[in-house]
Amino acid sequence: MKTDYFPLLVICSFCLVNAFAEENLLVISVATEETDGFKRFARSLKQNQLEYEILGLGKEWKGGDIKKQAGGGHKVNLLIEALEKYKNDDTRVILFTDSYDVVVNDEAEKILAKFKQFNSRLVFGAEAYCWPDSTLADSYPEVPINEKRFLNSGGFIGYASDVYEIITSDTIKDEDDDQLFYTKIFLNKPTQSKYNIRLDTRSEIFQNLNGAVDEVSIFANENGKIELANNVTNTVPLIVHGNGQSKLELNRLGNFIGNSYSNIAGCIVCKEDTIELGQDQSDWPELTMAIFIEQPTPFLREFFKKIAALNYPKDKITLLIHNNEEYHNSEVENFFKNFNSHYSLIKYLQSADDSSEQEAKQSSVDECLKTECKYLFIVDSTVHFDNSDTLKLLVEQNRLVLAPIMKRPGASWSNVWGAVNNEGFYRRSEDYFDIVDRNLVNVWNLPYVGEAVLIKGEILNKVSVEFDDEFLDPNIKFASSLRENDIFMYGTNLEEFGHLINPTDFNISKIRPEMFEIFNNFLDWTERFIHPEYKNFVSDVEKPQVPCPDVYWFPIISDEFCESLITTMEDFGQWSGGRNHKNDPRIPGGYENVPTVDIHMTQVGFQEHWLYFLKKFVQPMQQKIFIGYYHDPPEANLNFVVRYRPDEQDHLTPHHDASTYTINIALNIPGVDFQGGGVRFVRYNCSVTQTKKGWAMIHPGRLTHYHEGLKVKGGTRYIMVSFIDP
């Protein structure tokens, strides 16, 4: 289905006259339960100021399971009872529609005007399929190829006296099929002729979506109101019915039509039925937060830090932690130790318990029910709440099932889907990118939400929420079980809530695996491994220091990156021989004139990561320092960590670097980790001895900056060196 948002087509409204003012429209529908679909329908009636009666609320449904088989005669019998009082009313026009899967999108005057154009006493909606008895298809009159031929009983409009007379002309059992009942009335030639019964084959009033999803699109009229266009018949239907397999498409359209969204005012429905949590946190609802660590997940330390920072009283939270990865035990235990006394209760399921994700998520439901919690907040370890108000904002939105919409930075992968295919798996919707990129903001009715979901406890008491399926991921099964129970799932992008971690290929066999995540999780990698002051220098808030002529100094990597590099190299352990071993098979030509004790990035599988680091963080500073020199991407064949110590190699003789420019990053602290050391630029007789951990020294390589490594007198000095653009 094509959806055009911006610029949105403007179609003028029909000119209304007062000729029909004496006729009164009454909407009648049947609903025995106040489902999410019913509430949406009722809201659309109120938004359009329509008079309505709902039949059957609170009563037992006797029309059979119409999801699985034909039925619905109960609707007809309830309508007969309701029309008894209008059977002699010639001015009352009855609009009868289904309720759970219908949205009304215009006011009475427009509906009556279109009805009058049919010059009929009774008009039914039309669809593409002859159902439930396909053998009757040939009995229908032919219609043009772009129109719909067969009656649909989910919506019809007619004069009350005529409707009553027609539907009481025969009897129907509650469990019989209502559409077949109305079909036989329509196909009865004398009856059809007497009342001039018509089908809305062009979708002037009724748009039945089943078999027509690709034929419609939405647009904004001159007042910003979102309307539906049938692009095949060039009509603007007023009542939209998600019959058959099109219910999820109606849910999507319902995010806009029914005065849910305006091209001028933005989201409207998102501001309705919300609550406000007051300053007194003792009145905030209690909830169960269930955290699931089901796979090796990078940056789990930051995940827990953000969980702890959520602006919600911890004594109102019962916390369940399921850790299915032994690798993460220490991180989970640290969180448990630091916050056990802060929460109302923490229940920790260690990986040794061997419970599956499905079992653990079902356990979270049981825990919520046992404590009579108001909400269950399911959180996977891939979720990072950068907005500490996330949980508070979700509660205040006051939806039965609500997820904060988040995605992987720089990608389109998110925790929500805009559509699903027939097997219940991901299918991209027309508005998916607008939603996840926040080009449009709203509280969206979606067919799948996962990874972070807030569920009202009252739902858990009413329906069976399921996670276990042999063929489905637990989150997909969860969403499927909600759809099967007609529970609407919402995702909100009204705020920026955070982002998702990409756990793909996270290699926990590495001693410092997060160090290798620069490609998959660049944002989180940057937060952990780039010096916190770097941004001030790259944005010109601060200028690099100049300790020697044409030698520039600025912070670039964090203490943790320094320590991770050292740990990675020492764990690898295959240090080169240093000054007594000039033959080096690691480099082109196999000979190093001024060798050091070092390990190359290629040896530990970090070469491509380091080159990307040079491009993203070193090159922007180089272009500010050496103005006019540009080489993209920077090339560097030799990238290595050097180790100096008195019993091994304590200094380096004067030399030129085989580079256009060199960076030299101090990985530890002089006077603390080692004594002595530093660098002397011979031509300028300028030395830098008090190097700064995590700071990069950048200088020209060839010709001008002949330099030497000063003697280390104690301890161990580590530096990271790159010869750039050799």
XYZ file of C-alpha atoms in Angstrom:
726
model
C 0.000 0.000 0.000
C 1.403 3.350 -0.941
C 1.509 5.947 1.835
C 2.379 9.514 0.914
C 3.101 11.779 3.863
C 5.042 14.809 2.751
C 4.014 16.664 0.737
C 0.551 15.311 1.413
C -2.091 15.654 -1.263
C -4.814 18.141 -0.433
C -8.300 17.182 -1.540
C -11.146 19.596 -1.053
C -14.058 18.514 1.095
C -17.450 17.869 -0.410
C -19.669 20.893 -0.383
C -22.421 20.202 2.080
C -25.922 21.563 1.841
C -28.711 21.697 4.354
C -31.034 19.503 2.340
C -30.505 16.563 4.678
C -30.682 18.425 7.974
C -34.042 16.860 8.751
C -32.552 13.380 8.566
C -30.820 12.062 11.670
C -27.976 9.572 11.567
C -27.677 6.972 14.287
C -24.706 4.619 14.371
C -25.488 1.186 15.784
C -22.947 -1.511 16.474
C -22.539 -4.676 18.510
C -19.768 -5.304 21.048
C -19.961 -7.647 23.993
C -16.464 -6.730 25.239
C -14.637 -3.411 25.451
C -11.581 -4.560 23.533
C -8.847 -2.262 22.264
C -10.516 -2.406 18.848
C -13.846 -1.389 20.312
C -12.286 1.526 22.184
C -10.699 2.745 18.953
C -14.073 2.482 17.176
C -15.902 4.338 19.943
C -13.244 7.040 19.942
C -13.683 7.541 16.182
C -17.425 8.028 16.708
C -16.832 10.605 19.414
C -14.205 12.412 17.363
C -16.778 12.800 14.586
C -19.576 13.767 16.980
C -21.763 10.882 15.907
C -24.766 9.694 17.861
C -24.410 5.972 18.553
C -25.756 2.960 20.397
C -23.668 -0.071 21.297
C -25.581 -3.313 21.637
C -24.598 -6.283 23.777
C -21.993 -4.745 26.081
C -21.420 -6.952 29.084
C -23.580 -9.718 27.644
C -22.643 -13.181 26.497
C -21.697 -13.484 22.840
C -23.849 -16.140 21.157
C -22.711 -15.705 17.571
C -20.009 -18.398 17.542
C -16.260 -18.083 17.035
C -16.288 -15.936 13.917
C -12.481 -15.922 13.811
C -12.543 -19.604 12.912
C -15.871 -20.110 11.155
C -18.955 -18.406 9.808
C -21.326 -16.953 12.366
C -22.554 -13.658 13.737
C -26.329 -14.055 13.559
C -26.438 -12.745 17.110
C -25.652 -9.301 15.688
C -28.747 -9.394 13.495
C -31.031 -10.386 16.360
C -29.629 -7.682 18.626
C -30.186 -5.154 15.839
C -33.794 -6.259 15.393
C -34.443 -5.630 19.086
C -32.783 -2.220 18.939
C -34.704 -1.099 15.834
C -38.102 -1.963 17.289
C -38.436 1.606 18.572
C -37.477 3.069 15.177
C -39.569 0.831 12.921
C -41.930 3.661 11.972
C -39.292 6.408 11.839
C -38.875 7.549 8.220
C -36.281 10.240 9.009
C -33.910 8.154 11.056
C -30.978 6.802 9.058
C -29.198 3.831 10.587
C -25.513 3.246 10.006
C -24.683 -0.264 11.199
C -21.060 -1.345 11.353
C -18.867 -3.852 13.067
C -17.030 -2.424 16.038
C -13.798 -4.289 16.743
C -12.265 -3.675 13.313
C -13.839 -0.445 12.066
C -12.780 3.214 12.119
C -15.235 5.963 11.166
C -13.477 8.914 9.603
C -16.111 11.592 9.013
C -19.131 13.361 10.446
C -22.839 12.700 9.934
C -23.360 15.378 7.282
C -20.754 13.885 4.954
C -22.003 10.324 5.498
C -25.618 11.329 4.843
C -24.659 13.302 1.755
C -22.896 10.330 0.218
C -25.732 8.002 1.174
C -28.278 10.240 -0.571
C -26.245 10.089 -3.767
C -27.057 6.373 -4.035
C -30.807 7.131 -4.230
C -31.319 3.920 -2.290
C -33.147 2.836 0.864
C -30.295 0.542 1.900
C -26.619 0.440 0.887
C -24.162 -2.298 1.848
C -20.397 -2.197 1.678
C -18.747 -4.359 -0.975
C -15.651 -6.516 -1.072
C -13.588 -8.626 -3.452
C -14.642 -12.058 -2.141
C -17.949 -13.895 -2.202
C -18.074 -15.165 1.358
C -19.163 -17.381 3.078
C -20.833 -19.163 0.124
C -18.724 -18.788 -2.999
C -21.314 -20.700 -5.060
C -23.476 -17.567 -4.998
C -20.887 -15.518 -6.900
C -22.572 -15.912 -10.293
C -25.838 -14.608 -8.850
C -24.311 -11.163 -8.294
C -24.607 -8.502 -10.983
C -21.445 -7.732 -12.929
C -19.484 -4.584 -12.036
C -16.607 -2.727 -13.733
C -13.209 -4.321 -13.210
C -12.053 -1.600 -10.799
C -15.044 -2.082 -8.483
C -15.926 -4.652 -5.823
C -18.765 -7.042 -6.642
C -19.740 -8.858 -3.441
C -21.681 -7.822 -0.357
C -19.943 -7.276 2.952
C -22.165 -7.023 6.011
C -19.577 -5.227 8.188
C -21.150 -1.933 7.216
C -24.469 -0.808 5.778
C -26.627 2.295 5.879
C -30.368 2.728 5.358
C -33.581 4.192 6.656
C -34.559 2.723 10.017
C -38.069 1.724 8.977
C -36.810 -0.031 5.861
C -33.925 -1.751 7.609
C -36.293 -3.067 10.269
C -38.760 -4.292 7.697
C -36.062 -5.996 5.647
C -34.245 -7.811 8.462
C -37.476 -9.013 10.080
C -38.673 -10.549 6.824
C -36.843 -13.739 7.738
C -35.370 -15.313 10.854
C -31.782 -16.135 11.733
C -30.283 -18.143 14.552
C -27.640 -16.487 16.726
C -24.980 -18.914 15.556
C -25.869 -18.596 11.836
C -23.856 -16.383 9.526
C -24.988 -12.764 9.291
C -23.241 -12.085 5.977
C -25.001 -15.014 4.321
C -28.283 -13.737 5.783
C -27.803 -10.297 4.217
C -26.462 -11.782 0.972
C -29.683 -13.731 0.429
C -31.701 -10.580 1.073
C -29.693 -8.677 -1.520
C -29.903 -11.454 -4.097
C -33.667 -11.697 -3.660
C -34.782 -9.772 -6.753
C -38.149 -8.537 -5.476
C -36.630 -7.315 -2.204
C -33.688 -5.727 -3.973
C -36.023 -3.937 -6.364
C -38.520 -2.813 -3.717
C -35.886 -1.042 -1.609
C -33.413 -0.358 -4.393
C -30.748 -2.073 -2.333
C -27.322 -1.106 -3.606
C -23.768 -2.200 -3.030
C -21.090 0.431 -2.497
C -18.927 -1.117 -5.196
C -16.742 2.001 -5.561
C -16.098 2.467 -1.827
C -17.822 5.829 -1.687
C -18.794 5.215 1.956
C -17.404 1.839 3.004
C -13.834 0.698 2.415
C -13.393 -3.001 3.111
C -9.648 -3.550 3.204
C -9.446 -7.293 2.661
C -8.225 -7.742 -0.904
C -7.839 -3.987 -1.318
C -4.865 -3.052 0.870
C -2.752 -2.131 -2.147
C -5.513 0.065 -3.541
C -5.599 2.663 -0.774
C -3.364 5.377 0.622
C -3.677 8.189 3.123
C -3.461 11.923 2.528
C -4.088 15.150 4.412
C -6.910 17.485 3.483
C -6.626 21.271 3.584
C -7.183 21.238 7.370
C -4.474 18.682 8.035
C -6.933 15.868 8.703
C -5.777 12.463 7.498
C -8.175 10.789 5.087
C -8.185 7.577 3.085
C -8.117 7.505 -0.698
C -9.124 4.584 -2.880
C -6.702 5.025 -5.758
C -8.534 2.572 -8.033
C -11.972 4.182 -7.889
C -10.758 7.721 -7.034
C -13.022 7.908 -4.005
C -12.537 8.983 -0.400
C -14.219 6.337 1.792
C -15.610 7.476 5.127
C -15.765 4.183 7.027
C -12.814 1.790 7.020
C -13.307 -1.888 7.817
C -10.386 -4.240 8.491
C -12.273 -7.354 7.467
C -10.684 -10.766 7.085
C -6.893 -10.735 6.914
C -6.600 -6.948 6.832
C -6.976 -6.195 10.528
C -3.302 -5.394 11.045
C -3.444 -2.978 8.123
C -6.406 -1.261 9.762
C -4.320 -0.997 12.925
C -1.628 0.739 10.912
C -4.059 3.091 9.191
C -5.716 3.706 12.546
C -2.549 5.468 13.655
C -3.595 8.262 11.299
C -7.307 8.155 10.466
C -10.128 8.649 12.946
C -8.511 11.959 13.909
C -5.579 10.133 15.492
C -2.979 12.195 13.679
C -2.961 15.568 11.967
C -0.590 16.892 9.356
C -0.722 20.203 11.223
C -1.124 19.311 14.909
C 0.856 16.072 14.816
C -0.232 13.197 17.026
C -3.602 13.641 18.725
C -4.365 10.245 20.216
C -0.980 10.194 21.993
C -2.167 12.983 24.282
C -5.328 11.182 25.365
C -5.908 8.923 28.384
C -2.487 9.642 29.855
C -1.675 9.976 33.541
C 0.843 12.087 35.430
C 3.050 10.675 38.160
C 3.239 13.250 40.905
C 6.170 14.515 42.939
C 5.303 12.127 45.756
C 6.917 8.911 44.551
C 5.253 6.904 47.300
C 2.111 7.005 45.142
C 3.818 5.595 42.043
C 2.651 2.117 41.010
C 4.628 -0.966 41.956
C 6.035 -3.020 39.135
C 8.138 -6.034 38.285
C 11.163 -5.401 36.102
C 12.487 -8.541 34.443
C 15.974 -8.407 32.901
C 17.042 -11.118 30.465
C 20.642 -11.819 29.470
C 20.262 -14.627 26.962
C 23.390 -14.239 24.852
C 26.882 -12.758 25.125
C 26.119 -9.042 25.091
C 28.698 -6.277 24.750
C 28.678 -3.290 27.086
C 26.647 -4.995 29.803
C 28.309 -2.855 32.450
C 26.825 0.249 30.829
C 23.475 -1.538 30.516
C 23.289 -2.069 34.278
C 24.482 1.457 34.961
C 21.555 2.802 32.944
C 19.110 0.423 34.640
C 20.234 1.746 38.012
C 19.895 5.340 36.757
C 16.223 4.997 35.767
C 14.199 7.708 37.426
C 11.793 5.413 39.224
C 11.742 4.578 42.948
C 13.654 1.345 43.411
C 11.565 0.354 46.419
C 8.631 0.136 44.011
C 10.452 -2.368 41.797
C 10.684 -6.120 42.158
C 13.652 -7.100 40.032
C 14.083 -10.441 38.279
C 17.424 -11.103 36.570
C 17.868 -14.090 34.320
C 21.451 -14.599 33.159
C 21.916 -17.416 30.677
C 25.588 -16.621 29.992
C 28.267 -17.675 32.459
C 30.579 -15.050 30.955
C 28.367 -12.323 32.436
C 28.149 -13.769 35.964
C 30.631 -11.333 37.485
C 28.897 -8.298 35.985
C 25.515 -9.472 37.246
C 26.915 -10.253 40.672
C 28.446 -6.767 40.908
C 25.072 -5.221 40.179
C 23.406 -7.532 42.677
C 25.949 -6.650 45.368
C 25.687 -2.904 44.776
C 21.890 -2.636 44.519
C 20.362 -5.596 46.341
C 19.277 -3.444 49.267
C 17.892 -0.691 47.039
C 15.135 -2.634 45.298
C 12.012 -4.058 46.878
C 13.289 -7.497 45.913
C 15.881 -8.954 43.553
C 15.457 -12.509 42.365
C 18.574 -13.689 40.571
C 18.440 -16.763 38.364
C 22.059 -17.756 37.705
C 23.035 -19.446 34.475
C 23.667 -22.629 36.469
C 19.919 -22.864 37.015
C 19.675 -23.876 33.360
C 16.271 -22.280 32.837
C 15.491 -21.295 29.256
C 14.575 -17.812 28.120
C 11.003 -18.981 27.573
C 10.767 -20.391 31.095
C 12.368 -17.318 32.619
C 10.014 -14.931 30.844
C 7.047 -17.003 31.922
C 8.484 -16.844 35.448
C 8.457 -13.054 35.238
C 4.735 -13.157 34.439
C 4.134 -15.468 37.409
C 6.141 -13.157 39.683
C 4.083 -10.167 38.571
C 0.825 -12.015 39.192
C 2.021 -13.251 42.572
C 2.869 -9.757 43.771
C -0.221 -8.246 42.108
C 2.055 -5.766 40.388
C 0.534 -2.994 38.332
C 3.063 -3.458 35.537
C 5.568 -5.960 34.185
C 8.559 -4.359 32.475
C 10.425 -6.879 30.304
C 13.930 -5.723 29.367
C 16.483 -7.590 27.258
C 20.180 -6.929 27.765
C 20.457 -5.390 24.288
C 18.518 -2.315 25.462
C 20.304 0.824 26.637
C 18.093 3.455 28.259
C 19.948 6.682 27.524
C 16.907 8.587 28.782
C 16.669 8.007 32.540
C 12.986 9.034 32.490
C 12.048 6.175 30.139
C 10.173 4.029 32.657
C 8.325 6.995 34.132
C 7.290 8.209 30.672
C 6.021 4.765 29.699
C 3.864 4.479 32.807
C 2.453 7.959 32.225
C 1.439 7.037 28.664
C -1.042 4.592 30.262
C -1.281 1.929 27.563
C -1.925 -1.774 28.122
C 1.227 -2.798 26.234
C 3.836 -0.186 25.367
C 7.429 -0.239 24.133
C 9.899 2.629 23.864
C 10.964 2.609 20.212
C 14.719 2.256 19.877
C 17.082 1.184 17.135
C 20.694 0.302 16.582
C 22.636 3.528 15.938
C 23.340 4.085 12.271
C 21.051 1.231 11.252
C 17.347 0.575 10.755
C 17.148 -2.456 13.066
C 14.699 -1.622 15.854
C 12.665 -3.287 18.578
C 9.371 -2.806 16.696
C 7.899 -3.915 13.378
C 5.469 -1.954 11.254
C 3.979 -5.076 9.666
C 4.192 -8.860 9.761
C 3.834 -11.423 7.000
C 1.381 -14.316 6.997
C 3.788 -16.438 9.055
C 4.077 -13.752 11.715
C 7.590 -12.618 10.808
C 8.943 -9.202 9.914
C 7.595 -7.344 6.900
C 8.529 -3.751 6.241
C 5.661 -1.290 6.343
C 5.461 1.899 4.315
C 5.901 4.043 7.406
C 8.593 1.969 9.158
C 11.502 4.311 8.456
C 9.456 7.391 9.342
C 8.658 5.788 12.697
C 12.085 4.473 13.711
C 13.842 7.612 12.435
C 11.283 9.828 14.253
C 10.259 11.712 11.130
C 6.741 11.125 12.463
C 6.139 10.881 16.210
C 3.162 9.231 17.852
C 2.145 6.340 20.053
C 1.921 3.734 17.306
C -0.292 0.658 17.133
C 2.163 -2.007 15.951
C 2.005 -5.772 15.293
C 5.270 -6.500 17.095
C 7.146 -4.890 19.985
C 10.035 -6.466 21.819
C 13.241 -6.177 23.864
C 11.744 -3.530 26.177
C 8.004 -3.773 26.836
C 5.835 -2.415 29.636
C 2.716 -4.546 30.212
C -0.156 -3.687 32.519
C -0.753 -6.355 35.130
C -4.469 -6.392 34.379
C -3.760 -7.909 30.947
C -1.844 -10.776 32.494
C -4.925 -11.641 34.532
C -7.198 -11.669 31.487
C -5.270 -13.398 28.719
C -2.638 -16.074 28.432
C 0.619 -14.382 27.464
C 2.888 -16.979 25.883
C 6.618 -17.158 25.168
C 7.190 -20.829 24.400
C 7.078 -22.101 20.829
C 9.235 -24.689 19.115
C 9.707 -22.542 16.020
C 9.437 -18.951 17.277
C 11.699 -16.624 19.219
C 10.136 -15.883 22.646
C 9.615 -12.205 21.803
C 7.896 -13.087 18.522
C 5.718 -15.650 20.294
C 4.822 -13.063 22.934
C 3.668 -10.587 20.281
C 1.797 -13.318 18.419
C -0.108 -14.319 21.555
C -1.171 -10.722 22.113
C -2.372 -10.378 18.519
C -4.360 -13.597 18.840
C -6.086 -12.121 21.880
C -6.824 -8.837 20.078
C -4.573 -6.894 22.452
C -3.087 -3.827 20.816
C 0.653 -3.327 21.198
C 1.966 0.211 21.092
C 5.368 1.718 20.516
C 6.154 5.305 21.382
C 8.742 7.512 19.747
C 7.536 10.713 21.398
C 10.962 10.924 23.040
C 14.448 9.614 22.386
C 14.599 6.737 24.847
C 17.887 5.066 24.028
C 19.364 2.587 21.608
C 19.922 -1.096 20.970
C 23.174 -2.992 21.214
C 24.174 -5.275 18.356
C 25.299 -8.577 19.941
C 26.125 -10.226 16.606
C 29.586 -11.811 16.540
C 30.485 -10.624 20.054
C 33.563 -12.769 20.645
C 33.954 -13.525 24.351
C 37.058 -15.616 23.670
C 38.923 -12.303 23.513
C 40.306 -11.135 26.836
C 38.844 -7.648 26.209
C 36.050 -8.376 23.697
C 34.385 -4.936 23.810
C 37.583 -3.436 22.409
C 36.745 -5.200 19.129
C 33.211 -3.724 18.901
C 34.087 -0.521 17.048
C 32.190 -1.676 13.937
C 29.089 -3.276 15.441
C 28.551 -0.866 18.336
C 30.373 2.322 17.451
C 28.392 4.601 19.773
C 28.985 2.470 22.856
C 32.565 1.773 21.842
C 33.165 5.513 21.631
C 31.632 6.150 25.033
C 33.865 3.557 26.675
C 37.113 3.863 24.755
C 37.481 7.482 23.621
C 38.885 10.029 26.046
C 36.056 12.098 27.589
C 37.875 15.347 26.695
C 38.489 14.434 23.042
C 35.243 16.054 21.912
C 36.418 19.444 23.212
C 39.503 19.301 21.024
C 37.872 18.003 17.847
C 35.183 20.700 18.166
C 37.792 23.472 18.716
C 36.595 24.252 22.222
C 40.174 23.504 23.245
C 43.355 23.605 21.179
C 46.057 20.919 21.092
C 49.136 21.597 23.191
C 52.435 22.143 21.358
C 55.274 20.812 23.557
C 57.819 20.992 20.704
C 57.842 22.609 17.261
C 55.226 20.940 15.024
C 54.490 18.383 17.731
C 50.884 18.399 18.837
C 49.347 16.811 21.878
C 45.692 16.035 22.608
C 43.613 13.475 24.528
C 42.230 10.660 22.398
C 41.676 7.333 24.191
C 40.286 6.508 27.611
C 42.158 4.898 30.487
C 40.194 1.732 29.820
C 41.320 1.587 26.202
C 44.910 2.030 27.348
C 44.558 -0.809 29.827
C 42.704 -2.997 27.306
C 45.479 -2.591 24.763
C 48.146 -3.486 27.320
C 46.145 -6.461 28.605
C 45.464 -7.722 25.078
C 49.140 -7.520 24.125
C 50.417 -9.110 27.310
C 47.853 -11.875 27.009
C 49.030 -12.518 23.440
C 52.600 -12.464 24.728
C 54.551 -12.805 21.494
C 56.719 -9.711 21.833
C 59.379 -9.143 19.180
C 63.081 -9.337 20.035
C 63.790 -5.601 19.990
C 67.122 -3.954 19.205
C 69.021 -7.190 18.751
C 66.576 -8.601 16.189
C 66.483 -6.472 13.051
C 65.121 -9.286 10.925
C 61.343 -9.054 11.242
C 59.106 -11.276 9.071
C 56.049 -9.264 10.113
C 56.927 -6.307 7.909
C 57.428 -5.956 4.125
C 61.047 -6.725 3.246
C 61.556 -8.514 6.538
C 64.028 -5.963 7.954
C 63.554 -3.276 10.632
C 66.403 -0.773 10.927
C 65.356 0.525 14.367
C 63.489 -2.345 16.011
C 61.528 -2.197 19.255
C 59.991 -4.775 21.569
C 56.487 -4.691 20.187
C 53.363 -6.505 19.034
C 51.617 -5.474 15.841
C 47.862 -4.948 15.613
C 47.784 -7.543 12.848
C 48.979 -10.164 15.316
C 46.015 -9.708 17.654
C 43.370 -9.255 14.930
C 42.930 -5.542 15.569
C 44.392 -4.035 12.393
C 41.116 -3.186 10.616
C 39.638 -1.875 13.850
C 42.642 0.380 14.376
C 42.537 1.716 10.824
C 38.886 2.637 11.390
C 39.897 4.321 14.636
C 42.483 6.351 12.705
C 39.861 7.445 10.191
C 37.190 8.368 12.734
C 39.299 9.990 15.458
C 42.865 10.716 14.337
C 42.194 12.048 10.851
C 39.782 14.816 12.009
C 42.492 16.141 14.347
C 45.224 15.762 11.720
C 43.223 17.930 9.318
C 42.981 20.678 11.934
C 46.689 20.452 12.757
C 48.337 19.932 9.372
C 46.060 22.114 7.287
C 45.946 21.295 3.594
C 47.017 17.675 3.927
C 44.221 15.244 3.147
C 44.457 11.531 2.531
C 41.293 9.496 2.981
C 41.310 6.951 4.368
C 44.586 7.214 6.247
C 46.915 4.313 5.478
C 48.990 2.662 8.142
C 50.724 -0.671 7.666
C 52.654 -0.483 10.903
C 50.516 -0.119 14.004
C 52.030 -1.566 17.153
C 52.303 -1.402 20.933
C 55.845 -0.887 22.187
C 57.134 -2.063 25.562
C 60.129 -0.446 27.247
C 61.726 -1.735 30.440
C 65.252 -1.738 31.842
C 65.808 -5.485 31.595
C 64.630 -5.696 27.986
C 64.907 -2.598 25.796
C 65.017 0.633 27.725
C 65.404 3.202 24.938
C 65.366 3.724 21.181
C 68.177 5.267 19.138
C 67.561 8.403 16.995
C 65.621 7.726 13.817
C 63.113 8.996 11.299
C 59.713 7.329 11.054
C 58.603 5.773 7.752
C 55.506 7.947 7.657
C 54.024 11.220 6.505
C 53.010 11.716 10.112
C 53.164 9.584 13.238
C 50.956 9.247 16.267
C 52.365 8.113 19.581
C 49.856 7.401 22.352
C 50.990 6.986 25.967
C 49.296 3.957 27.527
C 50.450 4.402 31.125
C 51.720 7.018 33.569
C 55.309 8.235 34.083
C 56.405 8.350 37.706
C 53.735 5.806 38.605
C 54.036 2.881 36.206
C 57.587 3.596 35.126
C 60.476 5.987 35.742
C 62.283 7.920 33.057
C 61.277 7.536 29.438
C 59.841 10.023 26.993
C 60.840 11.300 23.566
C 63.465 13.790 22.393
C 63.283 15.576 19.042
C 66.935 15.940 18.165
C 66.754 18.792 15.670
C 64.927 21.007 18.141
C 66.623 19.587 21.258
C 63.133 19.375 22.710
C 62.034 16.561 25.012
C 58.647 15.435 26.274
C 59.049 13.340 29.417
C 55.826 13.851 31.336
C 53.602 12.070 28.864
C 49.883 11.859 29.597
C 48.005 8.575 29.605
C 45.592 8.380 26.680
C 47.020 11.464 24.961
C 48.240 11.278 21.378
C 51.377 13.014 20.215
C 51.259 13.720 16.489
C 54.266 14.903 14.471
C 55.702 14.715 10.940
C 57.542 11.504 10.176
C 60.249 11.977 7.568
C 62.961 14.646 7.319
C 62.155 17.139 10.063
C 61.428 15.181 13.208
C 64.453 13.022 13.866
C 63.785 11.667 17.370
C 64.761 9.115 19.989
C 63.097 7.191 22.812
C 64.545 8.215 26.165
C 65.787 5.658 28.654
C 63.333 3.951 30.988
C 64.992 3.514 34.390
C 62.348 1.457 36.154
C 58.962 -0.175 35.667
C 57.391 -0.759 32.247
C 56.425 1.894 29.730
C 53.859 1.149 26.992
C 53.117 3.288 23.953
C 50.918 2.799 20.902
C 52.518 3.891 17.628
C 51.157 4.297 14.080
C 53.157 5.272 10.998
C 50.471 6.953 8.905
C 50.593 7.344 5.122
C 54.038 5.803 4.626
